[in-house]
mmCIF file of C-alpha atoms and ligand atoms in Angstrom:
data_model
loop_
_atom_site.group_PDB
_atom_site.id
_atom_site.type_symbol
_atom_site.label_atom_id
_atom_site.label_comp_id
_atom_site.label_asym_id
_atom_site.label_seq_id
_atom_site.Cartn_x
_atom_site.Cartn_y
_atom_site.Cartn_z
ATOM 1 C CA UNK A 1 -39.517 9.247 -0.098
ATOM 2 C CA UNK A 2 -37.733 5.871 -0.065
ATOM 3 C CA UNK A 3 -39.229 3.774 -2.859
ATOM 4 C CA UNK A 4 -40.898 0.413 -2.254
ATOM 5 C CA UNK A 5 -38.542 -2.501 -2.636
ATOM 6 C CA UNK A 6 -39.587 -5.996 -3.638
ATOM 7 C CA UNK A 7 -37.289 -8.972 -3.892
ATOM 8 C CA UNK A 8 -39.744 -11.616 -5.078
ATOM 9 C CA UNK A 9 -41.028 -12.033 -8.586
ATOM 10 C CA UNK A 10 -44.491 -12.956 -7.241
ATOM 11 C CA UNK A 11 -44.764 -9.641 -5.343
ATOM 12 C CA UNK A 12 -43.652 -7.805 -8.457
ATOM 13 C CA UNK A 13 -46.318 -9.529 -10.521
ATOM 14 C CA UNK A 14 -49.007 -8.531 -7.990
ATOM 15 C CA UNK A 15 -47.922 -4.915 -8.266
ATOM 16 C CA UNK A 16 -47.828 -5.089 -12.093
ATOM 17 C CA UNK A 17 -51.345 -6.529 -12.180
ATOM 18 C CA UNK A 18 -52.680 -3.598 -10.150
ATOM 19 C CA UNK A 19 -50.717 -0.974 -12.125
ATOM 20 C CA UNK A 20 -52.127 -2.411 -15.374
ATOM 21 C CA UNK A 21 -55.726 -2.226 -14.123
ATOM 22 C CA UNK A 22 -55.113 1.474 -13.441
ATOM 23 C CA UNK A 23 -54.072 1.880 -17.063
ATOM 24 C CA UNK A 24 -50.687 3.275 -16.141
ATOM 25 C CA UNK A 25 -47.911 2.954 -18.707
ATOM 26 C CA UNK A 26 -44.997 1.214 -17.055
ATOM 27 C CA UNK A 27 -41.395 2.291 -17.586
ATOM 28 C CA UNK A 28 -38.563 -0.078 -16.670
ATOM 29 C CA UNK A 29 -34.968 0.921 -15.977
ATOM 30 C CA UNK A 30 -32.777 -2.177 -15.685
ATOM 31 C CA UNK A 31 -29.526 -1.614 -13.748
ATOM 32 C CA UNK A 32 -26.853 -3.457 -11.829
ATOM 33 C CA UNK A 33 -26.896 -0.858 -9.057
ATOM 34 C CA UNK A 34 -24.031 1.331 -7.766
ATOM 35 C CA UNK A 35 -26.188 4.043 -9.271
ATOM 36 C CA UNK A 36 -24.767 7.264 -10.639
ATOM 37 C CA UNK A 37 -26.121 10.233 -12.571
ATOM 38 C CA UNK A 38 -26.118 8.172 -15.797
ATOM 39 C CA UNK A 39 -28.581 5.670 -14.318
ATOM 40 C CA UNK A 40 -30.589 8.472 -12.751
ATOM 41 C CA UNK A 41 -30.983 10.181 -16.135
ATOM 42 C CA UNK A 42 -32.760 7.028 -17.361
ATOM 43 C CA UNK A 43 -34.954 7.043 -14.269
ATOM 44 C CA UNK A 44 -35.844 10.704 -14.816
ATOM 45 C CA UNK A 45 -36.749 9.976 -18.443
ATOM 46 C CA UNK A 46 -39.079 7.193 -17.340
ATOM 47 C CA UNK A 47 -40.623 9.406 -14.635
ATOM 48 C CA UNK A 48 -41.272 12.076 -17.261
ATOM 49 C CA UNK A 49 -42.701 9.750 -19.877
ATOM 50 C CA UNK A 50 -44.475 6.945 -18.010
ATOM 51 C CA UNK A 51 -47.272 6.653 -15.484
ATOM 52 C CA UNK A 52 -45.264 4.275 -13.299
ATOM 53 C CA UNK A 53 -41.548 3.569 -13.041
ATOM 54 C CA UNK A 54 -39.857 0.347 -11.999
ATOM 55 C CA UNK A 55 -36.095 0.218 -11.447
ATOM 56 C CA UNK A 56 -34.405 -3.161 -11.245
ATOM 57 C CA UNK A 57 -31.139 -3.626 -9.407
ATOM 58 C CA UNK A 58 -29.517 -6.964 -10.106
ATOM 59 C CA UNK A 59 -25.855 -7.799 -10.583
ATOM 60 C CA UNK A 60 -26.460 -10.448 -13.201
ATOM 61 C CA UNK A 61 -23.906 -13.263 -12.835
ATOM 62 C CA UNK A 62 -24.527 -14.724 -16.295
ATOM 63 C CA UNK A 63 -23.195 -11.673 -18.101
ATOM 64 C CA UNK A 64 -19.805 -11.842 -16.356
ATOM 65 C CA UNK A 65 -17.010 -14.092 -17.640
ATOM 66 C CA UNK A 66 -15.230 -16.447 -15.216
ATOM 67 C CA UNK A 67 -12.265 -14.085 -14.807
ATOM 68 C CA UNK A 68 -14.375 -10.921 -14.627
ATOM 69 C CA UNK A 69 -15.403 -8.784 -11.658
ATOM 70 C CA UNK A 70 -18.772 -10.314 -10.630
ATOM 71 C CA UNK A 71 -17.699 -10.877 -7.009
ATOM 72 C CA UNK A 72 -16.170 -7.458 -6.482
ATOM 73 C CA UNK A 73 -18.671 -5.469 -8.583
ATOM 74 C CA UNK A 74 -19.713 -2.490 -6.392
ATOM 75 C CA UNK A 75 -22.943 -3.071 -4.433
ATOM 76 C CA UNK A 76 -24.614 -0.361 -2.351
ATOM 77 C CA UNK A 77 -28.347 -0.927 -2.035
ATOM 78 C CA UNK A 78 -28.836 1.658 0.703
ATOM 79 C CA UNK A 79 -27.012 4.337 -1.257
ATOM 80 C CA UNK A 80 -28.938 3.389 -4.403
ATOM 81 C CA UNK A 81 -32.312 3.702 -2.659
ATOM 82 C CA UNK A 82 -31.325 7.111 -1.266
ATOM 83 C CA UNK A 83 -30.396 8.285 -4.775
ATOM 84 C CA UNK A 84 -33.651 6.953 -6.219
ATOM 85 C CA UNK A 85 -35.553 8.721 -3.434
ATOM 86 C CA UNK A 86 -34.097 11.987 -4.743
ATOM 87 C CA UNK A 87 -35.463 11.534 -8.275
ATOM 88 C CA UNK A 88 -38.704 12.885 -9.754
ATOM 89 C CA UNK A 89 -40.654 16.053 -9.239
ATOM 90 C CA UNK A 90 -44.248 17.227 -9.028
ATOM 91 C CA UNK A 91 -45.236 14.240 -6.929
ATOM 92 C CA UNK A 92 -43.739 11.724 -9.347
ATOM 93 C CA UNK A 93 -41.407 9.160 -7.828
ATOM 94 C CA UNK A 94 -40.052 5.699 -8.538
ATOM 95 C CA UNK A 95 -42.924 3.326 -7.788
ATOM 96 C CA UNK A 96 -41.024 0.121 -7.273
ATOM 97 C CA UNK A 97 -37.467 -1.131 -7.007
ATOM 98 C CA UNK A 98 -37.042 -4.781 -7.899
ATOM 99 C CA UNK A 99 -34.008 -6.313 -6.198
ATOM 100 C CA UNK A 100 -34.136 -10.038 -6.842
ATOM 101 C CA UNK A 101 -31.644 -12.580 -5.569
ATOM 102 C CA UNK A 102 -29.691 -14.755 -7.992
ATOM 103 C CA UNK A 103 -31.904 -17.714 -6.972
ATOM 104 C CA UNK A 104 -35.032 -15.712 -7.754
ATOM 105 C CA UNK A 105 -33.823 -14.887 -11.264
ATOM 106 C CA UNK A 106 -32.209 -18.246 -11.926
ATOM 107 C CA UNK A 107 -34.128 -20.870 -9.973
ATOM 108 C CA UNK A 108 -32.576 -24.308 -9.762
ATOM 109 C CA UNK A 109 -33.095 -26.244 -12.950
ATOM 110 C CA UNK A 110 -33.490 -23.267 -15.311
ATOM 111 C CA UNK A 111 -31.672 -23.864 -18.594
ATOM 112 C CA UNK A 112 -33.165 -21.512 -21.187
ATOM 113 C CA UNK A 113 -30.997 -18.735 -22.583
ATOM 114 C CA UNK A 114 -31.388 -16.140 -25.324
ATOM 115 C CA UNK A 115 -28.838 -16.012 -28.148
ATOM 116 C CA UNK A 116 -29.201 -12.963 -30.324
ATOM 117 C CA UNK A 117 -26.628 -13.979 -32.949
ATOM 118 C CA UNK A 118 -24.559 -11.654 -35.156
ATOM 119 C CA UNK A 119 -24.866 -8.291 -33.314
ATOM 120 C CA UNK A 120 -23.834 -10.028 -30.098
ATOM 121 C CA UNK A 121 -20.710 -11.598 -31.545
ATOM 122 C CA UNK A 122 -18.612 -8.562 -32.527
ATOM 123 C CA UNK A 123 -16.944 -5.846 -30.384
ATOM 124 C CA UNK A 124 -17.870 -6.614 -26.747
ATOM 125 C CA UNK A 125 -19.050 -10.080 -27.776
ATOM 126 C CA UNK A 126 -15.647 -10.901 -29.253
ATOM 127 C CA UNK A 127 -13.804 -9.933 -26.074
ATOM 128 C CA UNK A 128 -16.472 -11.108 -23.622
ATOM 129 C CA UNK A 129 -17.806 -14.402 -24.987
ATOM 130 C CA UNK A 130 -21.270 -15.170 -23.642
ATOM 131 C CA UNK A 131 -21.718 -11.645 -22.235
ATOM 132 C CA UNK A 132 -24.708 -10.775 -24.409
ATOM 133 C CA UNK A 133 -26.298 -14.174 -23.870
ATOM 134 C CA UNK A 134 -26.392 -13.229 -20.191
ATOM 135 C CA UNK A 135 -27.627 -9.715 -20.947
ATOM 136 C CA UNK A 136 -30.360 -10.798 -23.376
ATOM 137 C CA UNK A 137 -31.528 -13.573 -21.066
ATOM 138 C CA UNK A 138 -31.818 -11.358 -17.997
ATOM 139 C CA UNK A 139 -33.391 -8.475 -19.908
ATOM 140 C CA UNK A 140 -36.053 -10.757 -21.399
ATOM 141 C CA UNK A 141 -36.744 -12.203 -17.934
ATOM 142 C CA UNK A 142 -37.161 -8.671 -16.573
ATOM 143 C CA UNK A 143 -39.425 -7.725 -19.475
ATOM 144 C CA UNK A 144 -41.593 -10.774 -18.803
ATOM 145 C CA UNK A 145 -41.754 -10.009 -15.089
ATOM 146 C CA UNK A 146 -42.403 -6.262 -15.285
ATOM 147 C CA UNK A 147 -44.330 -6.165 -18.607
ATOM 148 C CA UNK A 148 -43.097 -2.621 -19.265
ATOM 149 C CA UNK A 149 -44.472 -0.451 -22.057
ATOM 150 C CA UNK A 150 -41.123 1.318 -22.346
ATOM 151 C CA UNK A 151 -37.630 0.246 -21.260
ATOM 152 C CA UNK A 152 -34.737 2.685 -20.847
ATOM 153 C CA UNK A 153 -31.110 2.009 -21.761
ATOM 154 C CA UNK A 154 -27.996 4.179 -21.986
ATOM 155 C CA UNK A 155 -26.084 5.027 -25.164
ATOM 156 C CA UNK A 156 -22.962 4.350 -23.096
ATOM 157 C CA UNK A 157 -23.546 0.609 -23.685
ATOM 158 C CA UNK A 158 -24.423 1.137 -27.316
ATOM 159 C CA UNK A 159 -24.018 -2.474 -28.443
ATOM 160 C CA UNK A 160 -26.350 -3.572 -25.664
ATOM 161 C CA UNK A 161 -29.062 -1.347 -27.151
ATOM 162 C CA UNK A 162 -28.561 -2.955 -30.573
ATOM 163 C CA UNK A 163 -28.719 -6.452 -29.073
ATOM 164 C CA UNK A 164 -31.816 -5.657 -27.002
ATOM 165 C CA UNK A 165 -33.606 -4.037 -29.952
ATOM 166 C CA UNK A 166 -32.797 -7.077 -32.123
ATOM 167 C CA UNK A 167 -34.125 -9.443 -29.465
ATOM 168 C CA UNK A 168 -37.304 -7.410 -28.971
ATOM 169 C CA UNK A 169 -37.982 -7.386 -32.680
ATOM 170 C CA UNK A 170 -37.095 -11.032 -33.303
ATOM 171 C CA UNK A 171 -39.052 -12.372 -30.340
ATOM 172 C CA UNK A 172 -42.015 -10.013 -30.793
ATOM 173 C CA UNK A 173 -41.667 -8.493 -27.327
ATOM 174 C CA UNK A 174 -44.243 -5.684 -26.964
ATOM 175 C CA UNK A 175 -41.954 -3.051 -25.455
ATOM 176 C CA UNK A 176 -40.560 0.215 -26.755
ATOM 177 C CA UNK A 177 -36.821 0.688 -26.303
ATOM 178 C CA UNK A 178 -35.620 4.202 -25.450
ATOM 179 C CA UNK A 179 -31.932 5.074 -25.574
ATOM 180 C CA UNK A 180 -30.744 8.021 -23.456
ATOM 181 C CA UNK A 181 -27.520 10.029 -24.002
ATOM 182 C CA UNK A 182 -24.302 9.145 -22.181
ATOM 183 C CA UNK A 183 -23.825 11.224 -19.037
ATOM 184 C CA UNK A 184 -20.238 12.388 -18.555
ATOM 185 C CA UNK A 185 -18.125 14.035 -15.888
ATOM 186 C CA UNK A 186 -17.322 17.668 -16.740
ATOM 187 C CA UNK A 187 -13.889 16.532 -17.966
ATOM 188 C CA UNK A 188 -15.424 14.039 -20.413
ATOM 189 C CA UNK A 189 -15.110 10.726 -18.564
ATOM 190 C CA UNK A 190 -18.285 8.686 -19.121
ATOM 191 C CA UNK A 191 -19.918 7.811 -15.806
ATOM 192 C CA UNK A 192 -19.608 4.106 -15.004
ATOM 193 C CA UNK A 193 -19.990 2.063 -11.860
ATOM 194 C CA UNK A 194 -16.520 0.687 -12.645
ATOM 195 C CA UNK A 195 -14.922 4.163 -12.361
ATOM 196 C CA UNK A 196 -14.865 3.428 -8.610
ATOM 197 C CA UNK A 197 -12.026 0.980 -9.253
ATOM 198 C CA UNK A 198 -9.736 3.677 -10.708
ATOM 199 C CA UNK A 199 -6.869 5.247 -8.758
ATOM 200 C CA UNK A 200 -6.407 9.012 -9.202
ATOM 201 C CA UNK A 201 -3.637 8.363 -11.728
ATOM 202 C CA UNK A 202 -5.731 5.811 -13.653
ATOM 203 C CA UNK A 203 -8.665 8.179 -13.726
ATOM 204 C CA UNK A 204 -6.424 10.778 -15.350
ATOM 205 C CA UNK A 205 -5.219 8.197 -17.882
ATOM 206 C CA UNK A 206 -8.819 7.144 -18.626
ATOM 207 C CA UNK A 207 -9.563 10.627 -19.936
ATOM 208 C CA UNK A 208 -7.700 9.615 -23.107
ATOM 209 C CA UNK A 209 -10.784 7.549 -24.050
ATOM 210 C CA UNK A 210 -13.217 10.460 -24.315
ATOM 211 C CA UNK A 211 -10.443 12.625 -25.773
ATOM 212 C CA UNK A 212 -9.908 10.048 -28.508
ATOM 213 C CA UNK A 213 -13.629 9.959 -29.295
ATOM 214 C CA UNK A 214 -13.711 13.750 -29.454
ATOM 215 C CA UNK A 215 -10.727 13.714 -31.822
ATOM 216 C CA UNK A 216 -12.604 11.291 -34.092
ATOM 217 C CA UNK A 217 -15.701 13.501 -33.976
ATOM 218 C CA UNK A 218 -13.646 16.596 -34.812
ATOM 219 C CA UNK A 219 -12.022 14.958 -37.835
ATOM 220 C CA UNK A 220 -15.403 13.696 -39.074
ATOM 221 C CA UNK A 221 -17.006 17.116 -38.501
ATOM 222 C CA UNK A 222 -14.286 18.601 -40.719
ATOM 223 C CA UNK A 223 -15.657 16.566 -43.610
ATOM 224 C CA UNK A 224 -13.280 13.578 -43.559
ATOM 225 C CA UNK A 225 -15.036 10.467 -44.854
ATOM 226 C CA UNK A 226 -12.142 8.009 -44.935
ATOM 227 C CA UNK A 227 -12.481 5.787 -41.897
ATOM 228 C CA UNK A 228 -8.726 5.224 -41.738
ATOM 229 C CA UNK A 229 -8.135 8.957 -41.195
ATOM 230 C CA UNK A 230 -10.745 9.176 -38.451
ATOM 231 C CA UNK A 231 -9.396 6.005 -36.860
ATOM 232 C CA UNK A 232 -5.829 7.209 -36.920
ATOM 233 C CA UNK A 233 -6.830 10.414 -35.091
ATOM 234 C CA UNK A 234 -8.645 8.334 -32.472
ATOM 235 C CA UNK A 235 -5.903 5.737 -32.072
ATOM 236 C CA UNK A 236 -3.216 8.436 -31.981
ATOM 237 C CA UNK A 237 -4.733 9.920 -28.826
ATOM 238 C CA UNK A 238 -4.980 6.485 -27.190
ATOM 239 C CA UNK A 239 -1.420 5.531 -28.127
ATOM 240 C CA UNK A 240 -0.123 8.742 -26.554
ATOM 241 C CA UNK A 241 -1.409 7.512 -23.174
ATOM 242 C CA UNK A 242 0.650 4.445 -22.230
ATOM 243 C CA UNK A 243 -1.557 3.710 -19.191
ATOM 244 C CA UNK A 244 -4.398 2.786 -21.523
ATOM 245 C CA UNK A 245 -4.371 -0.691 -23.119
ATOM 246 C CA UNK A 246 -6.695 -0.764 -26.111
ATOM 247 C CA UNK A 247 -8.858 -3.800 -26.892
ATOM 248 C CA UNK A 248 -10.622 -2.154 -29.792
ATOM 249 C CA UNK A 249 -10.973 1.326 -31.238
ATOM 250 C CA UNK A 250 -13.262 1.122 -34.237
ATOM 251 C CA UNK A 251 -15.614 2.924 -36.533
ATOM 252 C CA UNK A 252 -18.754 0.922 -37.227
ATOM 253 C CA UNK A 253 -22.129 1.156 -38.857
ATOM 254 C CA UNK A 254 -24.510 1.888 -35.944
ATOM 255 C CA UNK A 255 -27.117 -0.564 -37.255
ATOM 256 C CA UNK A 256 -24.985 -3.561 -38.224
ATOM 257 C CA UNK A 257 -21.932 -2.840 -36.010
ATOM 258 C CA UNK A 258 -19.767 -3.755 -39.004
ATOM 259 C CA UNK A 259 -16.512 -1.882 -39.677
ATOM 260 C CA UNK A 260 -16.807 1.035 -42.058
ATOM 261 C CA UNK A 261 -14.202 2.012 -44.603
ATOM 262 C CA UNK A 262 -16.006 5.141 -45.719
ATOM 263 C CA UNK A 263 -18.343 7.256 -43.653
ATOM 264 C CA UNK A 264 -21.759 7.510 -45.242
ATOM 265 C CA UNK A 265 -24.664 8.540 -43.055
ATOM 266 C CA UNK A 266 -24.239 7.734 -39.398
ATOM 267 C CA UNK A 267 -21.080 6.233 -37.934
ATOM 268 C CA UNK A 268 -20.260 5.109 -34.403
ATOM 269 C CA UNK A 269 -16.789 5.379 -32.918
ATOM 270 C CA UNK A 270 -16.387 2.829 -30.124
ATOM 271 C CA UNK A 271 -13.543 2.070 -27.754
ATOM 272 C CA UNK A 272 -12.808 -0.649 -25.202
ATOM 273 C CA UNK A 273 -9.713 -0.440 -23.026
ATOM 274 C CA UNK A 274 -8.101 -1.586 -19.860
ATOM 275 C CA UNK A 275 -6.848 1.143 -17.574
ATOM 276 C CA UNK A 276 -4.867 -0.770 -14.968
ATOM 277 C CA UNK A 277 -7.112 -3.707 -14.144
ATOM 278 C CA UNK A 278 -10.324 -1.853 -15.003
ATOM 279 C CA UNK A 279 -12.095 -2.426 -18.293
ATOM 280 C CA UNK A 280 -13.785 0.709 -19.635
ATOM 281 C CA UNK A 281 -15.901 1.228 -22.745
ATOM 282 C CA UNK A 282 -17.198 4.370 -24.390
ATOM 283 C CA UNK A 283 -18.541 5.473 -27.751
ATOM 284 C CA UNK A 284 -19.783 8.461 -29.675
ATOM 285 C CA UNK A 285 -22.030 8.921 -32.694
ATOM 286 C CA UNK A 286 -19.981 10.944 -35.161
ATOM 287 C CA UNK A 287 -21.527 14.185 -36.342
ATOM 288 C CA UNK A 288 -22.556 14.236 -39.984
ATOM 289 C CA UNK A 289 -20.200 16.536 -41.818
ATOM 290 C CA UNK A 290 -21.802 19.586 -43.370
ATOM 291 C CA UNK A 291 -19.775 19.236 -46.604
HETATM 292 P P1 AMP B 1 -25.429 -0.952 -15.613
HETATM 293 O O1 AMP B 1 -25.848 -0.753 -14.196
HETATM 294 O O2 AMP B 1 -23.985 -0.663 -15.873
HETATM 295 O O3 AMP B 1 -25.887 -2.282 -16.180
HETATM 296 O O4 AMP B 1 -26.214 0.147 -16.453
HETATM 297 C C1 AMP B 1 -27.605 0.221 -16.420
HETATM 298 C C2 AMP B 1 -28.074 1.147 -17.505
HETATM 299 O O5 AMP B 1 -27.527 2.448 -17.294
HETATM 300 C C3 AMP B 1 -27.612 0.691 -18.907
HETATM 301 O O6 AMP B 1 -28.666 0.883 -19.832
HETATM 302 C C4 AMP B 1 -26.455 1.614 -19.172
HETATM 303 O O7 AMP B 1 -26.219 1.834 -20.550
HETATM 304 C C5 AMP B 1 -26.908 2.885 -18.481
HETATM 305 N N1 AMP B 1 -25.752 3.740 -18.197
HETATM 306 C C6 AMP B 1 -24.589 3.386 -17.599
HETATM 307 N N2 AMP B 1 -23.734 4.424 -17.575
HETATM 308 C C7 AMP B 1 -24.369 5.450 -18.187
HETATM 309 C C8 AMP B 1 -23.996 6.807 -18.492
HETATM 310 N N3 AMP B 1 -22.811 7.310 -18.155
HETATM 311 N N4 AMP B 1 -24.913 7.581 -19.119
HETATM 312 C C9 AMP B 1 -26.142 7.093 -19.469
HETATM 313 N N5 AMP B 1 -26.533 5.828 -19.214
HETATM 314 C C10 AMP B 1 -25.661 5.015 -18.583
#
């Protein structure tokens, strides 16, 4: 069944009011569309766990830099709705798809933004200044419009989950944040709407990213605690693939996102690269060594 689509915030609010009077917990899955199995895994989690599920599809201009791909970002509303129609089982289906226009989300005269501070300034924030201001601002707007009990995000954009959790805690937003595992192609490539930009040759080159993360995980699983050793395994794989231009390949504390020199407890390996003109990110939580 094709889900109901609303484009206006006022219509969304009407629906939310009714859903709340029926005591249904509301799950929100924020997306920029061009949906793939990664997005759909978040939708399925919400369908399983919540009484009602809202999916937002909005290519948010404020999280793109001036030289980034906002204009050419893939858009396919019809395809997205067909994919959403295929989700759920036992009578459960997406209740509402919110597809606002830019004017609806950013009416003339609006000036307020959300700055999360330190966790937004490293890694992605260092290479994409202002990116997380755009993300935090749009996510808070969506939270205030949908009033979800639970909101679903992917591990694939790990830093985004840290930034959103920080914002929710700091601004006392009454929503639970759930983080779902990264969905990958069978050969390891993390699903991303931007994979559509890759030529066949670039797609092959991009496999070095997940290979590098696996190499880091293998070294850590073997008991290595020195970050430099884990990093050199990861960077070695990336350097062996000249088609991949690395922006960062790091090992960080998953809570603070600060570089680690020695692995104690959990550690996140994270990579950002250009493959041709396409910017790809990926990450993996390193297994705790048994030794
Ligand atoms: P986007 O449309 O790229 O803004 O992504 C919307 C949500 O889907 C974000 O929470 C992403 O982290 C999540 N997501 C994107 N790719 C994947 C993936 N391969 N596996 C799981 N979640 C993903």
